[in-house]
Coordinates of C-alpha atoms in Angstrom, one line a residue:
M1492 CA 7.8 3.0 77.5
A1493 CA 6.3 2.6 74.9
K1494 CA 4.4 4.9 72.1
K1495 CA 0.5 5.1 72.7
G1496 CA -1.4 5.8 69.7
K1497 CA -1.0 4.8 66.1
A1498 CA 1.8 3.4 64.8
K1499 CA 4.3 5.2 62.1
N1500 CA 4.4 4.2 59.1
T1501 CA 1.7 2.1 59.1
V1502 CA -0.2 4.2 55.8
N1503 CA 3.3 5.1 54.4
K1504 CA 3.7 0.3 54.7
A1505 CA -0.2 -0.3 53.6
K1506 CA -0.4 2.5 50.4
H1507 CA 3.3 0.9 49.4
T1508 CA 1.9 -2.4 49.6
K1509 CA -1.1 -1.3 47.7
L1510 CA 0.9 0.4 44.9
L1511 CA 3.3 -3.0 44.9
N1512 CA 0.0 -5.5 44.1
R1513 CA -1.4 -2.8 41.7
K1514 CA 1.7 -3.3 39.6
K1515 CA 1.8 -7.0 40.5
A1516 CA -2.0 -7.4 38.8
K1517 CA -0.8 -5.1 35.4
L1518 CA 2.0 -7.3 35.1
K1519 CA 0.0 -10.6 34.9
K1520 CA -2.4 -8.8 33.4
E1521 CA -0.3 -8.1 30.6
Q1522 CA 1.3 -11.8 30.3
E1523 CA -2.0 -12.8 30.2
T1524 CA -2.9 -11.0 27.0
R1525 CA 0.4 -11.9 25.5
K1526 CA -0.3 -14.6 25.1
E1527 CA -3.6 -14.9 24.4
R1528 CA -2.6 -12.8 21.3
L1529 CA 0.3 -15.0 21.0
K1530 CA -2.7 -17.9 20.3
A1531 CA -4.5 -16.2 18.4
I1532 CA -1.8 -15.1 15.6
A1533 CA -0.7 -18.6 15.7
Q1534 CA -4.0 -20.2 15.0
M1535 CA -4.3 -17.5 12.3
K1536 CA -1.2 -18.7 10.6
L1537 CA -1.3 -22.4 10.8
P1538 CA -4.7 -22.8 8.2
K1539 CA -2.4 -20.9 5.8
N1540 CA 0.4 -23.8 6.5
E1541 CA -1.6 -26.3 5.3
N1542 CA -3.3 -24.9 2.2
S1543 CA -0.3 -24.4 0.9

């Protein structure tokens, strides 16, 4: 006979998924900020090279 009531692992799975999504979002945000910093550095260095 099938069990009645709430499924056993749903709470843990939901928490795990939430944490993984948070981790993925954090990594993506870090990558975007890194790209922006590199672009800013490249733009700062570019005029110095042209003047020399």
